[in-house]
Amino acid sequence: MYTKKSTLALILTACLLALLLVAGCAQNNPAGNEAGRPEKQGAVTVTDFIGRQVAVPDNVERIGCLYAFSGHVVAMLGRGGDIVAVVEGLKRDVIMGELCPGIGEALVPASSGAVNVEELLNARPDLVFIRSETAANEGEKAKLEKTGIPYLVVDYRNMKEQMYIVEMIGQAVGEKERALKYNEYYQRCIDRVQERVQNIPLDERVRIYHSINEATRTDARDTLPADWTQVVGAINVSVNEELKFLEDKYFAGLEQILLWDPEVIIVNEAGVADYIMTNTQWSSLSAVKNNKVYQMPIGISRWGHPGSLETPLAILWTAKTLYPDLFSDIDLVAETKYFYREIFNYPISDQLVAQVLSGKGMRAPKGKAN
Amino acid sequence: MYAVRKKTIYAILLLSPLVFIFLSLFIGRYHVPLPAIVEILWCKLTLGYCNLPDTYVSVVWDIRLPRAILGALVGGCLAISGASFQGLFRNPLVSSGILGVSSGAGFGAALAILIFSTTSYIYVFAFFFGGLAVLMSYMIGRVYNTTPAIMLVLGGVIVSSVFSALISFAKYVADPYDQLPAIVFWLMGSLASARFQDIAVAGIPMAVGIAGLLAIRWRINVLSMGDKEARSLGINTALSKGIVISCATLATAGAVCVSGIIGWVGLVIPHIGRMLVGNDNRVLIPASLSLGACFMLLVDNLGRVITGSEIPLGILTAIVGGPFFVYLLKKTKGGGW
């Protein structure tokens, strides 16, 4: 009886082992196909946001973008077709769908900062971009390091860092020239606006409130929007104020907003402007009374959003909106066309330009991801 | 003499939330002169015209007042349903939070956001899953008959953690751009942007729940004597229990829909009520309603005063409620009443 039992156990164990082996092989197979994986020699060394020096193979062919911003940059640099792993949100941008036809099939190995390493391995990327929240977590970092896939941390707190990160991504995917072209345009937009607004005396500068996605979500100090709104010669009322911090986002209180009484409100989400204009709680604001609540354009991302690549366009748009007389010669339609056509190499139609500038319908409806 | 005392108690119960609502109008970041606040109230209530800056009127009438009213309603609902559950289950350790109603309602709401884009089904789903959670807790509590009070709490713990897990799952599968923010926003809940329209929508389930519980509060007294006794007094126990559970769940679901899951109020307030007015549910139920409203307004105002940026309600109620629950456990020794 005893022997019978142990034999059974033995057989079962053997079966289990066999199963494990088969499963292991199945996992190994894709790796086996990677014979053509680039060798380390000839690699470029780049420094990422948290100062890590990473050797990146010089012929990156499969790219993982686990931070939406990095996906936008890779697409801008003309490598959208090589994106093999994304975060869910990237699949829903209308323009992204056209720039990266294969994005619908890309795997989604990350959700709210946590990476599913096995799914990432299935995508077989040569290089992965992650957000700094992920890198701040030791466990996530250790997991990524075990895969052996080089990863770069993408983040920024102001325009200078944003430009650096774009350059870094360009360097890593071998498209540094195009990245520099973007940065050059970026800097030119800053300069064009700066030189005209710098003479505006402090008391004549327009006080603005920037609503991000939700009416009361806004900009805190040391964020990209705090930096670019300052460049356009605006006084951003919420920067340097005490804000409510919830789940990575900053919120202002209604009474705070009334207290600030901004002259102009710019919002980046369709529908929020209507909400503000029709809500009695906001009705006593000067911006509402004077009909100065503006919807910002939405292209690949919401212009001016903390995670947006279209900061240079947001600068031009906001400068023109706040100081129409100073910037009467700036043609937003032409700038928009130039930006997407020359820097993205994306033949944007006139109709789509109008749609971008109106900020409506730029995200695929739910369930209709590209 | 007794009648006079009773009248005084009811008068205090009715007046104190009103006083607290009135006082809430004076607290906030925006400075409105005190006489202006009174003037605004007066001219708004008499439907006259306020000869004051728009901003003052907005702050007092459109921001602070709806927030205070909704806060009072939420606190009242949580407390009254807690008192009813405690009476019904003859168990001092339960409340809608402990029995899983809040998590169930939260999950129902998240599910409604996932399935339908519109928010109109939220209340229906919140109510349904809240009710389901109580029933499940109750059934688990009956598995083991020796220590019913603890078992019911345990059942509630199980059910609410399952529903919390389901909430996390719903968040996980939600679309990160539209649905997830909606769910998070909704579960976090906040009175901060409360408007009169919100009172009109969320006030209905809350008002119905409160009215129902107030109307049958004497039956809770009878039910709390036990099924056999209640039946011998000619009460249809199944029906009465059903009504009490439905009303309490409705009130809780309404509250959760407004301000997210706020723990502990429903547990602590009825006990404070018992210390003040005694065990008789006929007085305890309205007392809990009133105390809950006052407590929530107090906590909300504290949260606004302590720091410039508001402290979420749930944090403060848990800091007060957690230790109090331990005290209750010690006092009741985990047994019955």
XYZ file of C-alpha atoms in Angstrom:
707
model
C 0.000 0.000 0.000
C 2.758 2.313 1.043
C 4.798 1.652 -2.077
C 1.760 2.053 -4.229
C 1.192 5.470 -2.797
C 4.750 6.587 -3.233
C 4.804 5.316 -6.824
C 1.732 7.372 -7.503
C 3.389 10.379 -5.953
C 6.462 9.758 -8.070
C 4.444 9.566 -11.267
C 2.565 12.708 -10.364
C 5.797 14.539 -9.620
C 7.227 13.364 -12.927
C 4.146 14.588 -14.747
C 4.398 17.944 -13.021
C 8.060 18.276 -13.894
C 7.331 17.381 -17.494
C 4.590 19.986 -17.574
C 6.877 22.599 -16.138
C 9.521 21.751 -18.686
C 7.073 22.035 -21.561
C 5.804 25.306 -20.205
C 9.342 26.519 -19.794
C 10.154 25.646 -23.389
C 7.091 27.448 -24.596
C 8.338 30.491 -22.759
C 11.825 30.051 -24.086
C 10.815 29.705 -27.700
C 10.349 33.348 -28.473
C 13.675 34.038 -26.840
C 15.183 31.401 -29.106
C 14.019 33.364 -32.140
C 15.950 36.300 -30.897
C 19.164 35.118 -32.441
C 19.369 38.420 -34.261
C 19.231 40.361 -31.033
C 21.657 43.245 -31.228
C 24.988 42.741 -29.554
C 26.212 45.051 -26.898
C 29.084 46.348 -28.972
C 28.512 49.545 -30.812
C 25.973 50.511 -28.213
C 25.218 54.127 -27.315
C 25.327 55.204 -23.724
C 22.593 57.550 -22.630
C 21.784 59.103 -19.266
C 18.149 58.893 -18.211
C 16.021 61.082 -15.947
C 17.292 59.635 -12.691
C 20.913 59.842 -13.842
C 21.455 56.184 -14.758
C 23.951 55.546 -17.525
C 22.457 52.922 -19.779
C 24.089 51.182 -22.717
C 21.477 50.953 -25.445
C 21.968 48.684 -28.468
C 22.421 50.831 -31.558
C 19.880 49.035 -33.696
C 16.787 49.088 -31.551
C 13.968 47.463 -33.477
C 11.299 46.717 -30.923
C 10.383 49.451 -28.484
C 8.326 49.291 -25.311
C 6.663 52.533 -24.221
C 5.293 52.127 -20.732
C 4.718 55.838 -20.328
C 2.345 57.517 -22.747
C 4.681 60.484 -23.284
C 7.516 58.238 -24.478
C 5.116 56.653 -26.971
C 4.249 60.064 -28.395
C 7.923 60.946 -28.724
C 8.821 57.655 -30.407
C 5.955 58.180 -32.853
C 7.107 61.732 -33.508
C 10.583 60.446 -34.291
C 9.100 58.216 -36.971
C 9.484 54.975 -35.077
C 5.819 54.490 -34.165
C 5.693 51.285 -36.186
C 8.294 49.704 -33.904
C 6.298 50.102 -30.721
C 5.495 46.639 -29.409
C 4.390 47.338 -25.853
C 2.308 50.277 -24.645
C 0.113 51.518 -21.867
C -3.619 51.334 -22.518
C -4.117 55.071 -23.051
C -1.804 55.159 -26.078
C -4.204 53.008 -28.052
C -6.921 55.623 -27.890
C -5.307 58.662 -29.501
C -6.661 59.299 -32.977
C -3.368 60.554 -34.427
C -1.324 57.857 -32.675
C -3.444 55.254 -34.443
C -2.438 56.723 -37.798
C 1.215 57.162 -36.903
C 1.564 53.649 -35.524
C -0.682 51.331 -37.542
C 0.359 48.323 -35.474
C -0.385 49.840 -32.113
C -3.669 47.980 -31.832
C -1.730 44.697 -31.591
C 0.872 46.007 -29.153
C 0.823 44.289 -25.775
C -0.114 46.174 -22.615
C 2.316 44.978 -19.945
C 1.881 47.845 -17.498
C -0.960 49.324 -15.557
C -0.775 52.248 -13.154
C 3.004 52.095 -12.872
C 3.304 48.352 -12.209
C 4.947 46.231 -14.889
C 3.954 42.686 -15.757
C 7.397 41.364 -16.624
C 6.243 38.171 -18.316
C 3.961 40.055 -20.669
C 6.813 42.462 -21.302
C 9.068 39.523 -22.217
C 6.378 38.288 -24.599
C 6.598 41.603 -26.412
C 10.370 41.063 -26.835
C 11.369 44.733 -26.765
C 14.999 45.764 -27.275
C 14.448 48.829 -25.147
C 11.802 49.955 -22.700
C 10.816 53.430 -21.537
C 9.261 53.617 -18.089
C 7.951 56.397 -15.900
C 9.783 57.532 -12.801
C 7.055 56.228 -10.450
C 7.913 52.739 -11.662
C 11.634 53.316 -11.178
C 11.024 54.682 -7.691
C 9.726 51.273 -6.661
C 12.652 48.988 -5.801
C 10.644 45.842 -6.537
C 9.679 47.022 -10.008
C 13.261 48.000 -10.692
C 14.616 44.624 -9.590
C 12.087 42.827 -11.802
C 13.068 44.890 -14.827
C 16.739 44.409 -14.202
C 16.293 40.634 -14.140
C 14.844 40.675 -17.642
C 18.078 42.092 -18.994
C 16.124 44.439 -21.256
C 17.665 47.919 -21.061
C 15.208 50.431 -19.675
C 15.242 54.210 -19.513
C 13.382 56.390 -17.054
C 11.372 59.138 -18.738
C 10.199 62.135 -16.747
C 10.604 65.913 -16.432
C 9.545 68.753 -14.210
C 10.047 71.667 -16.556
C 10.610 72.550 -20.193
C 14.365 72.155 -20.078
C 14.087 68.639 -18.710
C 11.365 67.825 -21.201
C 13.646 68.832 -24.052
C 16.469 66.799 -22.586
C 14.268 63.718 -22.306
C 13.143 64.053 -25.924
C 16.777 64.230 -26.948
C 17.554 61.204 -24.806
C 14.769 59.184 -26.431
C 16.022 60.311 -29.839
C 19.523 59.190 -28.990
C 18.308 55.855 -27.676
C 16.274 54.962 -30.762
C 18.842 56.382 -33.179
C 16.827 59.418 -34.249
C 18.733 62.158 -32.520
C 18.541 64.544 -35.485
C 14.763 64.551 -35.496
C 14.672 64.959 -31.748
C 16.907 67.984 -32.052
C 14.641 69.397 -34.733
C 11.769 69.221 -32.257
C 13.837 70.861 -29.552
C 14.910 73.596 -31.926
C 11.280 74.379 -32.744
C 10.444 74.192 -29.032
C 13.164 76.698 -28.183
C 12.132 78.948 -31.056
C 8.559 79.064 -29.753
C 9.811 79.955 -26.288
C 12.084 82.678 -27.662
C 9.467 84.186 -29.938
C 7.016 84.468 -27.052
C 9.521 85.496 -24.413
C 10.958 88.388 -26.341
C 7.516 89.977 -26.671
C 6.104 89.301 -23.224
C 9.153 90.102 -21.162
C 8.396 93.820 -21.313
C 4.886 93.445 -19.952
C 4.934 94.903 -16.448
C 3.980 92.547 -13.672
C 0.691 94.265 -12.891
C -0.449 94.011 -16.502
C 0.188 90.316 -16.836
C -2.909 88.201 -17.186
C -3.779 86.028 -14.215
C -4.829 82.602 -15.447
C -6.225 79.418 -13.996
C -5.356 76.203 -15.838
C -7.820 73.348 -15.417
C -6.446 69.882 -16.180
C -9.056 67.289 -17.174
C -11.294 68.081 -14.204
C -12.496 71.559 -13.365
C -10.677 71.819 -10.035
C -7.507 69.915 -10.964
C -4.701 72.363 -11.630
C -0.968 73.149 -11.676
C 1.380 72.974 -8.708
C 4.897 74.345 -8.546
C 7.749 72.393 -10.118
C 5.586 70.970 -12.845
C 5.821 71.426 -16.586
C 2.661 73.590 -16.788
C 3.943 75.855 -14.027
C 6.998 76.456 -16.200
C 5.342 77.013 -19.571
C 2.545 79.229 -18.231
C 5.226 81.460 -16.776
C 6.985 81.698 -20.145
C 3.875 82.990 -21.906
C 3.830 85.951 -19.547
C 0.891 84.753 -17.499
C 0.553 84.607 -13.769
C -0.625 81.119 -12.960
C -2.753 81.600 -9.845
C -2.455 78.103 -8.429
C 1.328 77.754 -8.561
C 2.891 78.340 -5.153
C -0.439 77.861 -3.427
C -1.403 75.136 -1.020
C -3.268 72.514 -3.047
C -4.972 69.263 -2.202
C -2.849 66.344 -3.369
C -4.706 63.162 -4.254
C -3.455 60.221 -6.305
C -0.647 62.158 -8.026
C -2.883 65.072 -8.854
C -3.300 68.547 -7.432
C -6.717 70.021 -6.759
C -7.812 73.515 -5.799
C -10.757 74.239 -3.551
C -13.709 76.158 -4.972
C -13.264 78.959 -2.476
C -9.581 79.183 -3.352
C -10.486 79.675 -7.004
C -12.974 82.384 -6.075
C -10.302 83.972 -3.922
C -7.806 84.008 -6.807
C -10.464 85.286 -9.201
C -8.427 84.613 -12.354
C -8.995 86.840 -15.375
C -8.798 83.948 -17.810
C -9.489 80.239 -17.390
C -7.977 77.762 -19.830
C -9.251 74.195 -19.762
C -7.868 71.193 -21.588
C -10.821 68.820 -21.553
C -13.820 69.072 -23.834
C -16.936 69.833 -21.827
C -15.236 71.388 -18.816
C -15.551 74.897 -20.243
C -19.318 74.442 -20.494
C -19.416 73.057 -16.982
C -17.596 76.112 -15.648
C -19.685 78.558 -17.656
C -23.003 77.118 -16.535
C -22.238 76.259 -12.929
C -23.580 78.755 -10.406
C -20.640 78.045 -8.104
C -18.282 79.521 -10.694
C -20.582 82.265 -11.936
C -19.146 85.079 -9.848
C -15.650 84.729 -11.358
C -14.511 87.560 -13.623
C -13.363 85.040 -16.229
C -16.856 83.568 -16.403
C -18.607 86.946 -16.442
C -16.333 88.257 -19.174
C -16.696 85.050 -21.163
C -12.989 84.275 -20.922
C -13.054 80.541 -20.405
C -11.197 78.874 -23.267
C -10.939 75.286 -24.432
C -7.357 74.399 -25.321
C -6.620 72.400 -28.477
C -6.104 68.644 -28.353
C -3.764 66.941 -30.808
C -1.793 63.850 -29.955
C -2.299 64.859 -26.376
C -4.040 67.694 -24.596
C -1.917 70.746 -25.308
C -0.227 72.009 -22.192
C -1.068 68.925 -20.132
C 1.721 67.833 -17.743
C 2.285 64.793 -19.970
C 1.988 66.592 -23.298
C 4.491 66.721 -26.093
C 2.801 69.725 -27.679
C 4.122 72.201 -25.141
C 5.585 74.526 -27.822
C 2.169 74.775 -29.493
C 0.494 75.293 -26.113
C 2.873 78.205 -25.521
C 1.971 79.851 -28.817
C -1.736 79.231 -28.382
C -1.848 80.576 -24.842
C 0.289 83.621 -25.680
C -2.019 84.491 -28.561
C -5.115 83.868 -26.464
C -3.933 86.054 -23.596
C -2.284 88.825 -25.627
C -3.994 88.826 -29.042
C -2.564 92.220 -30.006
C 1.021 91.247 -29.273
C 0.785 88.043 -31.279
C -1.533 89.031 -34.108
C 1.048 87.835 -36.640
C 1.234 84.313 -35.231
C -0.840 82.019 -37.431
C -1.859 79.066 -35.291
C -3.179 77.074 -38.225
C 0.149 77.424 -40.020
C 2.144 76.630 -36.888
C 0.025 73.577 -36.190
C 0.441 72.352 -39.743
C 4.187 72.953 -39.618
C 4.522 71.120 -36.319
C 2.729 67.954 -37.357
C 3.952 67.935 -40.970
C 7.587 68.837 -40.503
C 8.381 67.493 -37.076
C 6.087 64.484 -37.030
C 6.202 63.864 -40.789
C 2.479 63.445 -40.485
C 0.456 64.808 -43.411
C -2.243 66.366 -41.307
C -5.325 67.434 -43.275
C -6.724 70.940 -43.018
C -9.866 69.476 -41.576
C -7.936 67.683 -38.845
C -6.035 70.873 -38.029
C -9.353 72.598 -37.434
C -10.452 69.682 -35.291
C -7.245 69.803 -33.238
C -7.615 73.524 -32.665
C -11.232 73.114 -31.583
C -10.159 70.432 -29.128
C -13.094 68.175 -29.952
C -13.244 64.506 -30.854
C -9.539 63.735 -30.699
C -9.823 60.630 -28.624
C -11.416 57.434 -29.899
C -14.600 56.579 -28.075
C -14.516 53.789 -25.544
C -14.280 50.324 -27.039
C -13.134 51.693 -30.385
C -9.426 51.701 -29.696
C -7.278 51.797 -32.803
C -43.582 66.118 32.869
C -42.394 63.239 30.657
C -44.132 64.710 27.638
C -42.410 68.051 28.190
C -39.024 66.368 28.419
C -39.691 64.424 25.257
C -40.634 67.578 23.423
C -37.454 69.287 24.558
C -35.355 66.361 23.334
C -37.000 66.391 19.935
C -36.610 70.149 19.692
C -32.891 69.875 20.439
C -32.506 67.024 17.955
C -34.186 69.023 15.237
C -32.425 72.282 15.942
C -28.849 71.175 16.426
C -28.147 70.134 12.805
C -29.656 73.417 11.669
C -27.358 75.283 14.022
C -24.381 73.327 12.720
C -25.365 73.993 9.111
C -25.656 77.661 9.954
C -22.231 77.692 11.624
C -20.662 75.909 8.637
C -21.524 78.914 6.525
C -18.938 80.936 8.422
C -16.004 78.624 7.737
C -13.909 78.683 4.597
C -10.909 80.058 2.766
C -12.736 82.990 1.245
C -13.327 85.766 3.689
C -16.936 86.886 3.808
C -17.841 89.430 6.513
C -20.149 87.991 9.159
C -23.044 90.436 8.698
C -22.948 89.747 4.963
C -23.488 86.038 5.573
C -26.594 86.696 7.625
C -27.845 89.198 5.105
C -27.362 86.776 2.225
C -29.280 84.072 4.060
C -32.063 86.496 4.867
C -32.510 87.878 1.387
C -32.212 84.438 -0.257
C -34.757 82.905 2.079
C -37.165 85.768 1.601
C -36.478 85.581 -2.152
C -35.359 89.177 -2.154
C -32.457 90.723 -3.994
C -29.038 90.763 -2.330
C -27.229 94.018 -2.661
C -23.859 92.379 -2.057
C -20.946 91.314 -4.237
C -21.746 88.268 -6.370
C -18.789 86.419 -5.012
C -20.083 86.619 -1.455
C -23.424 85.257 -2.552
C -21.740 82.490 -4.549
C -19.518 81.461 -1.687
C -22.222 81.395 0.938
C -25.242 80.296 -1.041
C -23.826 78.135 -3.858
C -20.760 76.623 -2.233
C -21.013 76.483 1.538
C -24.729 75.916 1.969
C -25.192 72.937 -0.386
C -22.034 71.418 1.016
C -23.295 71.757 4.573
C -26.740 70.384 3.754
C -25.319 67.423 1.867
C -22.780 66.773 4.626
C -25.543 66.770 7.229
C -27.617 64.384 5.112
C -24.685 62.009 4.605
C -23.781 61.954 8.297
C -27.403 61.504 9.269
C -27.884 58.647 6.823
C -24.802 56.752 7.929
C -25.705 57.120 11.589
C -29.388 56.265 11.253
C -28.678 53.163 9.195
C -25.997 52.138 11.700
C -28.470 52.486 14.567
C -31.085 50.498 12.670
C -28.699 47.669 11.834
C -27.534 47.528 15.435
C -31.109 47.288 16.657
C -32.198 44.843 13.998
C -29.311 42.425 14.445
C -29.218 42.956 18.208
C -25.535 43.582 17.807
C -23.695 46.668 19.008
C -20.708 46.033 16.755
C -22.306 46.478 13.351
C -22.923 49.387 11.028
C -23.352 49.740 7.295
C -19.583 49.950 6.970
C -18.948 46.832 9.025
C -21.695 44.838 7.314
C -20.181 45.559 3.900
C -23.031 47.771 2.653
C -20.665 50.633 1.858
C -18.186 48.470 -0.055
C -21.043 46.697 -1.798
C -22.585 50.009 -2.811
C -19.183 51.267 -3.913
C -18.686 48.208 -6.078
C -22.162 48.577 -7.543
C -21.337 52.147 -8.482
C -18.006 51.197 -10.043
C -19.724 48.447 -12.009
C -22.364 50.868 -13.236
C -19.635 53.230 -14.475
C -17.931 50.310 -16.229
C -21.030 48.993 -17.959
C -22.910 52.180 -18.792
C -21.342 55.450 -19.731
C -24.135 57.419 -18.151
C -24.333 57.777 -14.422
C -28.061 57.194 -14.097
C -27.728 53.549 -13.107
C -25.264 54.253 -10.319
C -27.886 54.497 -7.600
C -29.717 51.381 -8.693
C -26.517 49.347 -8.736
C -25.225 50.838 -5.493
C -28.487 49.971 -3.777
C -28.648 46.461 -5.182
C -25.089 45.492 -4.264
C -25.332 47.207 -0.886
C -28.381 45.094 -0.112
C -26.680 41.977 -1.406
C -23.749 42.641 0.911
C -25.941 42.819 4.048
C -27.701 39.614 3.144
C -24.416 37.831 2.549
C -22.967 39.084 5.836
C -26.120 37.991 7.628
C -25.986 34.535 6.093
C -22.326 34.082 6.957
C -23.095 35.263 10.484
C -25.637 32.478 10.880
C -23.223 29.709 9.954
C -22.022 29.454 13.515
C -24.534 30.036 16.257
C -22.446 30.228 19.404
C -21.119 33.766 19.153
C -23.554 35.485 16.835
C -22.329 39.026 17.475
C -18.745 38.303 16.496
C -19.773 36.031 13.626
C -21.874 38.769 12.086
C -18.922 41.154 12.281
C -16.714 38.500 10.782
C -19.215 37.890 8.001
C -19.209 41.606 7.324
C -15.415 41.696 7.250
C -15.367 38.894 4.713
C -18.044 40.432 2.533
C -16.598 43.919 2.606
C -13.110 42.729 1.787
C -14.455 40.731 -1.140
C -16.262 43.810 -2.390
C -13.190 46.001 -1.848
C -11.243 43.529 -3.943
C -13.924 43.697 -6.604
C -13.680 47.489 -6.526
C -9.935 47.254 -7.103
C -10.597 44.833 -9.926
C -13.104 47.205 -11.479
C -10.508 49.967 -11.277
C -7.969 47.659 -12.845
C -10.049 46.852 -15.902
C -11.422 50.370 -16.276
C -10.324 52.612 -19.094
C -7.575 54.776 -17.596
C -8.744 57.934 -19.362
C -12.474 58.086 -18.831
C -13.719 55.380 -16.531
C -10.905 55.155 -14.034
C -10.964 58.835 -13.104
C -14.750 58.598 -12.855
C -14.554 55.600 -10.521
C -11.752 57.014 -8.402
C -13.423 60.394 -8.182
C -16.627 58.742 -7.241
C -15.260 56.376 -4.620
C -13.082 58.997 -3.031
C -16.128 61.128 -2.744
C -16.026 64.614 -1.525
C -18.468 67.205 -0.469
C -16.210 69.863 -1.941
C -18.119 70.482 -5.141
C -21.596 69.748 -3.843
C -24.323 71.680 -5.629
C -28.043 72.034 -5.057
C -28.591 69.756 -8.053
C -26.618 67.044 -6.250
C -28.882 67.381 -3.250
C -31.885 67.001 -5.507
C -30.498 63.781 -7.018
C -28.788 62.104 -4.082
C -31.217 63.510 -1.562
C -34.083 61.347 -2.800
C -32.716 57.922 -1.819
C -31.357 59.366 1.395
C -34.630 61.061 2.303
C -36.662 57.955 1.466
C -34.358 55.793 3.572
C -34.475 58.172 6.503
C -38.246 58.588 6.318
C -38.750 54.829 6.160
C -36.569 54.185 9.178
C -38.199 56.961 11.177
C -41.642 55.609 10.313
C -41.004 52.058 11.488
C -38.591 52.767 14.295
C -40.898 51.283 16.929
C -40.776 47.964 15.079
C -37.030 47.886 15.489
C -37.666 47.901 19.225
C -39.835 44.847 18.849
C -37.475 43.125 16.432
C -34.588 43.709 18.799
C -36.320 41.472 21.349
C -35.812 38.487 19.091
C -37.792 36.774 16.364
C -39.976 34.630 18.598
C -40.985 37.488 20.841
C -41.614 39.752 17.890
C -43.824 37.166 16.226
C -45.764 36.551 19.411
C -46.502 40.266 19.444
C -48.060 39.877 16.018
C -45.289 41.330 13.878
C -44.470 39.964 10.456
C -40.763 39.679 11.185
C -39.612 38.862 7.668
C -41.430 41.850 6.209
C -40.311 44.236 8.938
C -36.704 43.124 8.654
C -36.904 43.498 4.900
C -38.184 47.049 5.210
C -35.555 48.028 7.763
C -32.719 46.538 5.701
C -33.983 48.152 2.490
C -34.342 51.580 4.052
C -30.984 51.440 5.809
C -29.309 50.225 2.616
C -31.000 52.923 0.572
C -29.814 55.602 2.971
C -26.266 54.210 2.965
C -26.159 53.834 -0.813
C -27.286 57.439 -1.166
C -24.570 58.578 1.215
C -21.891 56.530 -0.517
C -22.988 57.984 -3.840
C -22.366 61.471 -2.510
C -19.204 61.202 -0.511
C -17.666 57.816 -1.165
C -17.022 55.271 1.544
C -16.791 56.980 4.901
C -16.258 54.539 7.713
C -17.068 54.542 11.393
C -19.753 57.219 11.574
C -22.481 54.606 11.460
C -20.846 52.633 14.225
C -19.844 55.319 16.661
C -22.730 57.762 16.504
C -25.511 55.356 17.600
C -23.456 54.531 20.689
C -23.049 58.162 21.584
C -26.784 58.435 21.028
C -27.378 55.562 23.424
C -25.310 57.289 26.076
C -27.442 60.396 25.671
C -30.999 59.123 25.202
C -30.888 55.441 26.154
C -31.735 52.229 24.360
C -35.236 52.989 23.130
C -35.063 52.962 19.345
C -38.036 55.281 19.119
C -35.806 58.067 20.424
C -32.440 56.586 19.494
C -33.133 56.489 15.756
C -33.940 60.202 15.406
C -31.173 61.023 17.875
C -28.654 59.149 15.731
C -29.876 60.996 12.660
C -29.332 64.336 14.308
C -26.011 63.456 15.955
C -24.677 61.948 12.741
C -25.488 65.132 10.864
C -23.775 67.280 13.502
C -20.757 64.990 13.670
C -20.239 64.989 9.920
C -20.459 68.771 9.758
C -18.011 69.032 12.636
C -15.532 66.703 10.929
C -15.950 68.406 7.555
C -15.362 71.823 9.094
C -12.367 70.559 11.046
C -10.928 69.096 7.854
C -11.276 72.489 6.232
C -9.813 74.438 9.132
C -6.811 72.300 10.130
C -4.908 72.722 6.878
C -5.325 74.958 3.885
C -5.874 71.983 1.654
C -8.757 69.895 2.852
C -8.257 66.644 4.729
C -10.483 63.917 3.255
C -13.433 63.050 5.499
C -12.686 59.346 5.771
C -9.319 59.971 7.416
C -10.705 61.986 10.306
C -13.691 59.718 10.936
C -11.411 56.665 11.019
C -9.020 58.283 13.481
C -11.927 58.900 15.833
C -13.853 55.727 15.067
C -11.144 53.057 15.168
C -10.146 53.485 18.816
C -13.788 53.819 19.788
C -14.532 50.428 18.249
C -11.786 48.844 20.363
C -13.324 50.435 23.425
C -16.716 48.964 22.499
C -15.224 45.523 21.963
C -13.702 45.665 25.411
C -16.886 46.926 27.002
C -19.200 44.389 25.400
C -16.595 41.597 25.545
C -17.640 40.592 22.057
C -20.947 39.316 23.346
C -24.451 40.581 22.776
C -25.920 43.773 24.144
